[in-house]
Tab-separated table of C-alpha atoms and ligand atoms in Angstrom:
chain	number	residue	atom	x	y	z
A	1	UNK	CA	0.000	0.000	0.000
A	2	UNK	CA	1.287	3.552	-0.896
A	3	UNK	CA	2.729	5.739	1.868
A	4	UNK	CA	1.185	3.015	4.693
A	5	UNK	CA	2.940	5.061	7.506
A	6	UNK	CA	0.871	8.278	6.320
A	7	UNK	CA	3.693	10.493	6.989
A	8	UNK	CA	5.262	13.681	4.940
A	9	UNK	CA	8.355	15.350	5.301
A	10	UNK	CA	10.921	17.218	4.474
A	11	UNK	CA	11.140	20.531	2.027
A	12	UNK	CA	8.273	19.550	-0.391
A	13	UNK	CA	6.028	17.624	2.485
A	14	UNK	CA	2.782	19.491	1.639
A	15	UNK	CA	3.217	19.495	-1.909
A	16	UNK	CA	3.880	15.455	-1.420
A	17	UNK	CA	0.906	15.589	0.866
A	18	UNK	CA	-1.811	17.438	-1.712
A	19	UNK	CA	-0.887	14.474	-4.539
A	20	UNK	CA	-3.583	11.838	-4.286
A	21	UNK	CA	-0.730	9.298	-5.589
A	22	UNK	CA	0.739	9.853	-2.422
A	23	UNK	CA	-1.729	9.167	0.360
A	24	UNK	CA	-3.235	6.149	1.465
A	25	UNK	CA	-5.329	4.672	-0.292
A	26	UNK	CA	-9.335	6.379	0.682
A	27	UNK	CA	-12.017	4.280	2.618
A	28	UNK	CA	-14.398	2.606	0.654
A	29	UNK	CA	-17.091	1.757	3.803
A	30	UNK	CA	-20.240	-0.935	3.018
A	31	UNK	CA	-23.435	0.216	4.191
A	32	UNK	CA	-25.087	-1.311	7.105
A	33	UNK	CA	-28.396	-3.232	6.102
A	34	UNK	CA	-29.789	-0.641	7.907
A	35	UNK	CA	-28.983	1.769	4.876
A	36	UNK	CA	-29.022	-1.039	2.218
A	37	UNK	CA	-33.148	-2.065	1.770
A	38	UNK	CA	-31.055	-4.773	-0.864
A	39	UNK	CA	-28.942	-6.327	1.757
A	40	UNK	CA	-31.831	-9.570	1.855
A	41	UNK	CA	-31.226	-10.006	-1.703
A	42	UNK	CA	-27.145	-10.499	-2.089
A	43	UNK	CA	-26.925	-6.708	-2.449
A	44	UNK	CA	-23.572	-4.485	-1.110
A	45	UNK	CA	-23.402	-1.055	-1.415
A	46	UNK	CA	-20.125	0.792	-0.549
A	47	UNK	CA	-19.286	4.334	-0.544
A	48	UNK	CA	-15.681	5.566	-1.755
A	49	UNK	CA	-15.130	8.530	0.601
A	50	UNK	CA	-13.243	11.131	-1.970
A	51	UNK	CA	-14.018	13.927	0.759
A	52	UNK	CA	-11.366	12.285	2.760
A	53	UNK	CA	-8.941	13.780	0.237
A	54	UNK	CA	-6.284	16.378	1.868
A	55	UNK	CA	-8.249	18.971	0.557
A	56	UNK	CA	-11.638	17.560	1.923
A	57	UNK	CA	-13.370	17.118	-1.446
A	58	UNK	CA	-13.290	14.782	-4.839
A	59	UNK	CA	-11.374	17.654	-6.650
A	60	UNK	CA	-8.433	17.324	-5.122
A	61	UNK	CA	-7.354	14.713	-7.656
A	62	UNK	CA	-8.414	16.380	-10.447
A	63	UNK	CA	-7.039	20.098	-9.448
A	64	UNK	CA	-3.657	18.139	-8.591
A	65	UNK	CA	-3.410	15.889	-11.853
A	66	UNK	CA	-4.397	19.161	-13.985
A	67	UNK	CA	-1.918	20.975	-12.713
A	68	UNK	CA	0.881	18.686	-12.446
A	69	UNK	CA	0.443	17.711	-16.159
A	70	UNK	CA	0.586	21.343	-17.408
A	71	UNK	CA	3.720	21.246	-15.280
A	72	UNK	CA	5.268	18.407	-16.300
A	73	UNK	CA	4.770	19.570	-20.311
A	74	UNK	CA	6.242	22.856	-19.484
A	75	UNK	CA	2.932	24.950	-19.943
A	76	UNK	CA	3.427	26.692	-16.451
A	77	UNK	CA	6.591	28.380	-17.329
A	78	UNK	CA	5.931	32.281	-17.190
A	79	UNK	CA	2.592	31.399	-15.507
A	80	UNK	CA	1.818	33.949	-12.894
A	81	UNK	CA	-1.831	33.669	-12.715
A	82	UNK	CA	-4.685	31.120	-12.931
A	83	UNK	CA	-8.254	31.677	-13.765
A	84	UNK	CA	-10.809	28.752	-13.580
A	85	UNK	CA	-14.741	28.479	-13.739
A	86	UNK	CA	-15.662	27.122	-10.362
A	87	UNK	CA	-18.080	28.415	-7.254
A	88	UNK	CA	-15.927	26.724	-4.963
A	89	UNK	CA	-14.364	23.290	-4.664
A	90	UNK	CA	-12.223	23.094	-7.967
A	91	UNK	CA	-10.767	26.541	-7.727
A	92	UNK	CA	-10.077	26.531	-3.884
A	93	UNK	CA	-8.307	22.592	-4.504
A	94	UNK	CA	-6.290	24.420	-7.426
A	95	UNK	CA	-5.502	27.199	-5.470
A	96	UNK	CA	-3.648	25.547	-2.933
A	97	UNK	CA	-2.131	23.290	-5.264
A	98	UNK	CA	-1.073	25.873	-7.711
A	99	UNK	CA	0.948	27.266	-4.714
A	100	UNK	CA	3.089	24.612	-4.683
A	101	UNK	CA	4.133	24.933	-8.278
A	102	UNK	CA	4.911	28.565	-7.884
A	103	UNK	CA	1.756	30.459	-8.979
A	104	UNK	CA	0.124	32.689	-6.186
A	105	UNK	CA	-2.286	34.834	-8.621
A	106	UNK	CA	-5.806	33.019	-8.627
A	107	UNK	CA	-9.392	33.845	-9.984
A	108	UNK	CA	-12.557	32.248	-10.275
A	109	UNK	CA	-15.676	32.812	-12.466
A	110	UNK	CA	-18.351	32.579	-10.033
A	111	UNK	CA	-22.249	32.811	-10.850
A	112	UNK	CA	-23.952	35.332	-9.609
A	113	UNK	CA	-26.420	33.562	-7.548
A	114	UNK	CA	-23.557	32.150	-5.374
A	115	UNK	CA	-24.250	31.729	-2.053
A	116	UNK	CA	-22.639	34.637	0.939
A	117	UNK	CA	-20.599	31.527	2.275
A	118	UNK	CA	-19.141	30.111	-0.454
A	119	UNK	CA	-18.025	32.966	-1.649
A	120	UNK	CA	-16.044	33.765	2.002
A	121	UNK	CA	-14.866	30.581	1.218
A	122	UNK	CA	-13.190	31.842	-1.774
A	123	UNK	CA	-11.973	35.067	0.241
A	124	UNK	CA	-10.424	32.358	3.053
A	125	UNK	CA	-7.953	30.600	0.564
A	126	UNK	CA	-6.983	34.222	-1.060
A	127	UNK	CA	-8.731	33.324	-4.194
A	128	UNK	CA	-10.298	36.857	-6.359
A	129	UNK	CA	-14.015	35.830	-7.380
A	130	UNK	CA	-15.361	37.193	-10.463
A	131	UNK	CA	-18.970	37.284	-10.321
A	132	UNK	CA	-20.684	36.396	-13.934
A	133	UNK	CA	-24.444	36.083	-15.059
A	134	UNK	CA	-24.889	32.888	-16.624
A	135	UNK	CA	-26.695	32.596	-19.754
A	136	UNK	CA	-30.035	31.067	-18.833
A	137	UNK	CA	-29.944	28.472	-21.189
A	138	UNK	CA	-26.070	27.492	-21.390
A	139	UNK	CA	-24.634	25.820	-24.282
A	140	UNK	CA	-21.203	24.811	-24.864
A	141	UNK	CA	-18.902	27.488	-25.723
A	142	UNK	CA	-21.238	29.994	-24.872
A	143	UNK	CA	-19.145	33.491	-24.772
A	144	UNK	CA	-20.796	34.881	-21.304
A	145	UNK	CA	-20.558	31.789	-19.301
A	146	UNK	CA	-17.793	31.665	-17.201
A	147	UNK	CA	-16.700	28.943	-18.880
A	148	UNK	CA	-15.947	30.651	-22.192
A	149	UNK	CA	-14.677	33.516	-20.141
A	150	UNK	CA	-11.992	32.001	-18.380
A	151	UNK	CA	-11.163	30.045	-21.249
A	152	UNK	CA	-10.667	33.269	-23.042
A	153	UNK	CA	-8.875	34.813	-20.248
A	154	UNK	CA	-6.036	32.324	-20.596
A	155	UNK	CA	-5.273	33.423	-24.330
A	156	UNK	CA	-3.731	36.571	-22.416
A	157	UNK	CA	0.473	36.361	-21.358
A	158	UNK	CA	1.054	34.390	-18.116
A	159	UNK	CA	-2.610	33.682	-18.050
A	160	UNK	CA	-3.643	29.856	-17.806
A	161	UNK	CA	-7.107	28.168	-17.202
A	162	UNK	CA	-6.831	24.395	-16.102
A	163	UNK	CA	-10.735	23.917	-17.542
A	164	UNK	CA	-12.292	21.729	-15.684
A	165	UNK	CA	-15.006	21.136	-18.752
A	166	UNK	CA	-13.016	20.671	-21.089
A	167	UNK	CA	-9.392	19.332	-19.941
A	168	UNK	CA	-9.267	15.708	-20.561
A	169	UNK	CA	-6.496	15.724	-17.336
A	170	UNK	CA	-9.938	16.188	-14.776
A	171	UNK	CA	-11.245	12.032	-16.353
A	172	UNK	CA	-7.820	10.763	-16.168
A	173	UNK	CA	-7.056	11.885	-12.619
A	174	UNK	CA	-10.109	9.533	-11.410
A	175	UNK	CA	-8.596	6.477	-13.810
A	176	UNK	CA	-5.006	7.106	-12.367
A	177	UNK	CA	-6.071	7.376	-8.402
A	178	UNK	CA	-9.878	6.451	-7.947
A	179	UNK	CA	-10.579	4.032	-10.760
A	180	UNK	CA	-7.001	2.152	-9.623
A	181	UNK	CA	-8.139	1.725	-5.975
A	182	UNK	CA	-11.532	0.762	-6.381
A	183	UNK	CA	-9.861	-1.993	-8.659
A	184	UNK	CA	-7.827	-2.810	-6.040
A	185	UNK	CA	-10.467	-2.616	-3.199
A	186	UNK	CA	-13.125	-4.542	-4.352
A	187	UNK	CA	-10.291	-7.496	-6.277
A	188	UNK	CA	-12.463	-6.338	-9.252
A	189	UNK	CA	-15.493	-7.486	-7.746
A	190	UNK	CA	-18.033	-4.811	-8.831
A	191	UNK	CA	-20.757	-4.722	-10.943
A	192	UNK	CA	-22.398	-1.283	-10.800
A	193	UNK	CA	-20.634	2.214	-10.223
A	194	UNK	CA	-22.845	5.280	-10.176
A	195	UNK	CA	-22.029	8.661	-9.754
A	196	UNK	CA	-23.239	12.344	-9.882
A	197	UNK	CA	-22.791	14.465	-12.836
A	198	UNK	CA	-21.398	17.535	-11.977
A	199	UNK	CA	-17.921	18.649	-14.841
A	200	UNK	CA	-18.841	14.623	-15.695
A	201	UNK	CA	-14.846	13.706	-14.957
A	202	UNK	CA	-15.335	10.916	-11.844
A	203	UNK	CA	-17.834	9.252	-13.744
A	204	UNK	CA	-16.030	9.380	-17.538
A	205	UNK	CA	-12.516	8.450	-15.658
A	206	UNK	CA	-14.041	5.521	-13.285
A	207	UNK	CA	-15.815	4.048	-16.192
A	208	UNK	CA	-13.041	4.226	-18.758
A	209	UNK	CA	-10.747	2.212	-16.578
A	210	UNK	CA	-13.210	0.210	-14.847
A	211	UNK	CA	-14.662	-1.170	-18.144
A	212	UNK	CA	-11.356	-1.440	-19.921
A	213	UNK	CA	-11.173	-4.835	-16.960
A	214	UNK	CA	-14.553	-5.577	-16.524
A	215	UNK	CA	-16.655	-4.908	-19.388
A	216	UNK	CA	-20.103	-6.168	-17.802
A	217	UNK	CA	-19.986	-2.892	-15.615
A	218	UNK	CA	-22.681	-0.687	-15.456
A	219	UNK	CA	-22.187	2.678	-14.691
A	220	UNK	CA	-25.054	4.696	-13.845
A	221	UNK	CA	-25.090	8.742	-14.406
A	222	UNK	CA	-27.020	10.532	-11.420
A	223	UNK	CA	-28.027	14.064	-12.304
A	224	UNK	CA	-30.374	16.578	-10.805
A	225	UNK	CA	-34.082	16.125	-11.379
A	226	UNK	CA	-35.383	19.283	-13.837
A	227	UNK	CA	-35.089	22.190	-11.443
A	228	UNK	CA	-33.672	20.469	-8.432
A	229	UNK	CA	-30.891	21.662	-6.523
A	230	UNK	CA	-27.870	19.917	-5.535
A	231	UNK	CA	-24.411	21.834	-4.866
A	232	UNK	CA	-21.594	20.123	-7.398
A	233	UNK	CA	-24.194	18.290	-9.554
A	234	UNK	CA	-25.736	19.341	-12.777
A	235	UNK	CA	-29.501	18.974	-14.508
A	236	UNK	CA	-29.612	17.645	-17.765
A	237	UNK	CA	-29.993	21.102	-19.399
A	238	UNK	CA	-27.383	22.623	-17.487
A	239	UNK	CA	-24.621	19.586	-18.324
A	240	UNK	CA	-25.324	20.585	-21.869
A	241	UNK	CA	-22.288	23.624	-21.046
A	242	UNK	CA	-19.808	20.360	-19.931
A	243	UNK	CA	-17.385	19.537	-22.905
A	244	UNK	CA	-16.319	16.141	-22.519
A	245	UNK	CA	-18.570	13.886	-24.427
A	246	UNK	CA	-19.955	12.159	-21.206
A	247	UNK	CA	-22.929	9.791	-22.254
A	248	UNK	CA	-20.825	7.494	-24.022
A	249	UNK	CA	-19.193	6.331	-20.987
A	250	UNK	CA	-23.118	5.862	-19.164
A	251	UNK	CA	-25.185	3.318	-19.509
A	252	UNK	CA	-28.289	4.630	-17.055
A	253	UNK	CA	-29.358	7.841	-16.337
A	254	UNK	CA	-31.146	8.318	-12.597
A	255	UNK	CA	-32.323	11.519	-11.690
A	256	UNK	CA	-32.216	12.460	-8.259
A	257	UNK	CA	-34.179	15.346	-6.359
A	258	UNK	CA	-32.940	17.872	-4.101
A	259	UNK	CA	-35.085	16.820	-0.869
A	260	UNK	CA	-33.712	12.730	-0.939
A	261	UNK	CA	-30.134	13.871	-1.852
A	262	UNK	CA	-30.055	16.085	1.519
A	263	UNK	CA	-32.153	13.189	3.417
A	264	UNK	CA	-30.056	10.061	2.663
A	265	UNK	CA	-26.749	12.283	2.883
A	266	UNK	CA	-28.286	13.125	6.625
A	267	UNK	CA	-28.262	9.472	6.928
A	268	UNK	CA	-25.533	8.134	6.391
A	269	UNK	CA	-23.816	10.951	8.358
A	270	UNK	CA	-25.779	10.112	11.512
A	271	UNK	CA	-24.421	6.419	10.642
A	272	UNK	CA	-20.875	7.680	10.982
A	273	UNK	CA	-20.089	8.120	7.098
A	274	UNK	CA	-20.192	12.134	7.516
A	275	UNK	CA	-20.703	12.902	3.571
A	276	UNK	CA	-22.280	16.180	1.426
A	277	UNK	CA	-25.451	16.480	-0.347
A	278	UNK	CA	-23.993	15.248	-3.738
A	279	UNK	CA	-23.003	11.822	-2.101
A	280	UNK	CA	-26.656	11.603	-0.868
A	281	UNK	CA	-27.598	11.862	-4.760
A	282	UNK	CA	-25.204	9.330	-5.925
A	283	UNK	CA	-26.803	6.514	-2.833
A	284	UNK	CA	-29.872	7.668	-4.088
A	285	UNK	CA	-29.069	7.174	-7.688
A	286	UNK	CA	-27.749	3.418	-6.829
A	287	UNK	CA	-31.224	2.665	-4.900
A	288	UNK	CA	-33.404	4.136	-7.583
A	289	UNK	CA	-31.211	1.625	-10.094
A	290	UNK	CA	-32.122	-1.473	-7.895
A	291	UNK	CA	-35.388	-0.398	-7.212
A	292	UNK	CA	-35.863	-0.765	-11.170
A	293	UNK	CA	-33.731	-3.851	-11.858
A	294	UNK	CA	-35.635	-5.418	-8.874
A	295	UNK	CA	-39.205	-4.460	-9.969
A	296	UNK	CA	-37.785	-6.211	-13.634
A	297	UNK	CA	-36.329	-9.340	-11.633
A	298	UNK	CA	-33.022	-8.743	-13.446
A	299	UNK	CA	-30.885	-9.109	-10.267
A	300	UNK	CA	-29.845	-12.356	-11.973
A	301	UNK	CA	-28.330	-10.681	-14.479
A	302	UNK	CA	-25.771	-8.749	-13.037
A	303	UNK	CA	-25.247	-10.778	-10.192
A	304	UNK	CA	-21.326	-12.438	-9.372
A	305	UNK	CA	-21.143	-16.201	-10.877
A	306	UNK	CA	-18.140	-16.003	-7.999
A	307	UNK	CA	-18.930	-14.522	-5.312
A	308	UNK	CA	-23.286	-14.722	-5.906
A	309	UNK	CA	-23.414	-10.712	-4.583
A	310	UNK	CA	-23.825	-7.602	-6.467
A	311	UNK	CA	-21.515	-4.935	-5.735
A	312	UNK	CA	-21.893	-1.782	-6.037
A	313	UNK	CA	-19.893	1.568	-5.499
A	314	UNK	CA	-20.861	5.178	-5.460
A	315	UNK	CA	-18.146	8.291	-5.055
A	316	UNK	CA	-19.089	10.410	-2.084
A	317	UNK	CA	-17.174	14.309	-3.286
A	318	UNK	CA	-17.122	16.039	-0.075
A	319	UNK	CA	-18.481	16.700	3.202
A	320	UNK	CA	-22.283	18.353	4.661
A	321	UNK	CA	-20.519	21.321	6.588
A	322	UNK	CA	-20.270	23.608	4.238
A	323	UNK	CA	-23.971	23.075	3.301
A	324	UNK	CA	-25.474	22.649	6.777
A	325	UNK	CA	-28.044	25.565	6.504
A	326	UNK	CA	-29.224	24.094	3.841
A	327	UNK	CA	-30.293	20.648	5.475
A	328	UNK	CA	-32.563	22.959	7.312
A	329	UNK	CA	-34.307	24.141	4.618
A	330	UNK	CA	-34.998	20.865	2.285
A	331	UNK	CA	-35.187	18.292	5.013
A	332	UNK	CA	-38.267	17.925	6.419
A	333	UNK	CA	-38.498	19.272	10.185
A	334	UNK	CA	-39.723	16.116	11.277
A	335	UNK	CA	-35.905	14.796	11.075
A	336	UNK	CA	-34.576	17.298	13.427
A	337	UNK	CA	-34.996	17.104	17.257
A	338	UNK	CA	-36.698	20.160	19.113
A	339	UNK	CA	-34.508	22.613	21.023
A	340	UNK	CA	-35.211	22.689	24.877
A	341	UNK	CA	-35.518	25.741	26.541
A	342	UNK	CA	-35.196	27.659	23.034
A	343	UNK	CA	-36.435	31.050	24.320
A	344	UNK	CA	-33.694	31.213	26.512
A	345	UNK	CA	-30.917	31.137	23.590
A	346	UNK	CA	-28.853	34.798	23.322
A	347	UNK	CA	-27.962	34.242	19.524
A	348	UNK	CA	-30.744	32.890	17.229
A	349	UNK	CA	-30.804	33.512	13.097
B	1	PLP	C1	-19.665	18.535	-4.221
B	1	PLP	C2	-19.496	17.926	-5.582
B	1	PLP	N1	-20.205	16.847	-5.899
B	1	PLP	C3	-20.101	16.264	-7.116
B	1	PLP	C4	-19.291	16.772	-8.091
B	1	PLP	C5	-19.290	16.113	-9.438
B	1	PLP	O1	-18.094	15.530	-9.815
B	1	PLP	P1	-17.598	15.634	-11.322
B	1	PLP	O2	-17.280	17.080	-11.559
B	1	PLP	O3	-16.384	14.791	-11.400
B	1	PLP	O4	-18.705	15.191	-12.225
B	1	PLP	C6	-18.567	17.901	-7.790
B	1	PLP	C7	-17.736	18.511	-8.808
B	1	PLP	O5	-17.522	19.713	-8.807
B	1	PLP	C8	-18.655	18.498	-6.520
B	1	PLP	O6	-17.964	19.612	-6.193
């Protein structure tokens, strides 16, 4: 196993510590039956906790491979500044890996709907946010995305944008690190890996390298139901901005609403797997599958000759902290426990 000890030292020990190559390998946990309605019928669900990245989110690997490949073909010399689309995880991940490699000048696109605390978010790893007005109706390559603005940003002198869309480095980060130790993890024992759809890179990287070994896979694409909201994840009109050519590399589209995602995220961190809205969508996107192949009695199908289970793997990105207001707002009331003595409270919202 890869740096077993989990220690980093010397001159370049952060730098070593931000590269996903270089840390342990991350947790893939199996659900209790008490999450898992399918445990009765052979079923395992695991989650792959990618929030347990140094940086506490999935884009950690993608942020460091982007940046380490522009590197390594020579594209960051007379780089002084960076400028990437992002409201918050991609840009703050590149930020602070950017550092590392010499470049201290970073800006992010941000929509203008972002929320207050994201955007301190931004201010808190010294990143400069430029606030944009999306087009309503995005397409790809539209000029007054952010997107397209960053993109044409970098055609400027010591300007670069690592383009998370578009820059085929985000995919192969998640076939180099995540892909690779899910392999590994499960001793290629899976049969279904879903994920949400948010630039489209963990799914179009796990299921490139996943299916290049097991080509019976099926890899299922949660997105956002039509106006749903999930932080990280897309709707099906708004992935029509993303570049890559994702839907070749699905073979099952879920969509997922906002109130479940926030619900089954809430449980599985009361269960002591403390995950973010987006890894509530992905669960819920591997139940609504089995919910379907069960009502179809096609567990058969897919189901191990080896090992008689069905294994199955969803990507949790990050963590519910920087969300927990929200929880509050799309999860119904009944979930929470009453405050005693609430009157008495000197600071209340
Ligand atoms: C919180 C969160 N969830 C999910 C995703 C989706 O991952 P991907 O961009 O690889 O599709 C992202 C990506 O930004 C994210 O930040």
């Amino acid at each position: 196993m890869q740096n077993q000890l989990n220690i980093f030292e010397g001159p370049d020990a952060i730098k070593t510590f931000l590269d996903p190559g270089k840390n342990p390998y991350l947790p893939l946990v199996e659900l209790p039956s008490t999450l898992n309605p399918y445990s009765g019928d052979n079923v395992r669900i695991f989650a792959k906790l990618m929030n347990m990245l140094p940086l506490g989110n999935v884009k950690a690997a993608p942020a460091f491979n982007m940046i380490e490949e522009k590197f390594l073909s020579g594209e960051l010399e007379g780089v002084n500044r960076i400028v990437e689309n992002s409201s918050g995880n991609t840009v703050s991940s590149v930020a602070l890996v950017a550092r590392h490699f010499g470049i201290n000048n970073i800006q992010s696109y941000v929509p203008a709907e972002i929320s207050w605390h994201k955007l301190l978010m931004l201010l808190f790893f010294g990143i400069e946010p430029i606030v944009n007005v999306e087009p309503e109706n995005p397409v790809e390559g539209d000029p007054q995305s952010g997107v397209s603005k960053a993109r044409a940003d970098a055609m400027k002198d010591g300007v670069i944008n690592p383009g998370q869309y578009h820059n085929d480095a985000n995919p192969r980060a998640h076939e180099r690190w995540t892909a690779e130790q899910i392999w590994q993890q499960t001793s290629g024992n899976i049969d279904i890996f879903c994920a949400g759809l948010g630039t489209t890179g963990t799914i179009i990287g796990n299921s490139r390298s996943l299916k290049s070994k097991k080509p019976s896979l099926r890899v299922v694409g949660a997105m956002r139901a039509p106006d749903n909201y999930v932080p990280g994840v897309r709707t099906e009109k708004l992935l029509k901005m993303v570049g890559f050519d994702w839907r070749k590399h699905v073979d099952h589209i879920e969509r997922v609403e906002t109130a479940k995602s926030y619900r089954l995220s809430l449980e599985m961190s009361r269960a002591g797997i403390i995950v973010g809205p987006s890894s509530g969508l992905a669960f819920a996107g591997v139940l609504q599958y089995l919910e379907g192949l069960k009502a179809e009695n096609r567990f058969d199908e897919i189901r191990n000759g080896k090992t008689g289970n069905i294994t199955c793997v969803f990507p949790c990105p990050d963590g519910p902290l920087p969300y927990l207001d929200e929880y509050f707002k799309y999860v119904d009331p009944t979930h929470f426990p009453a405050i005693q003595n609430e009157e008495l409270l000197l600071n209340k919202p």
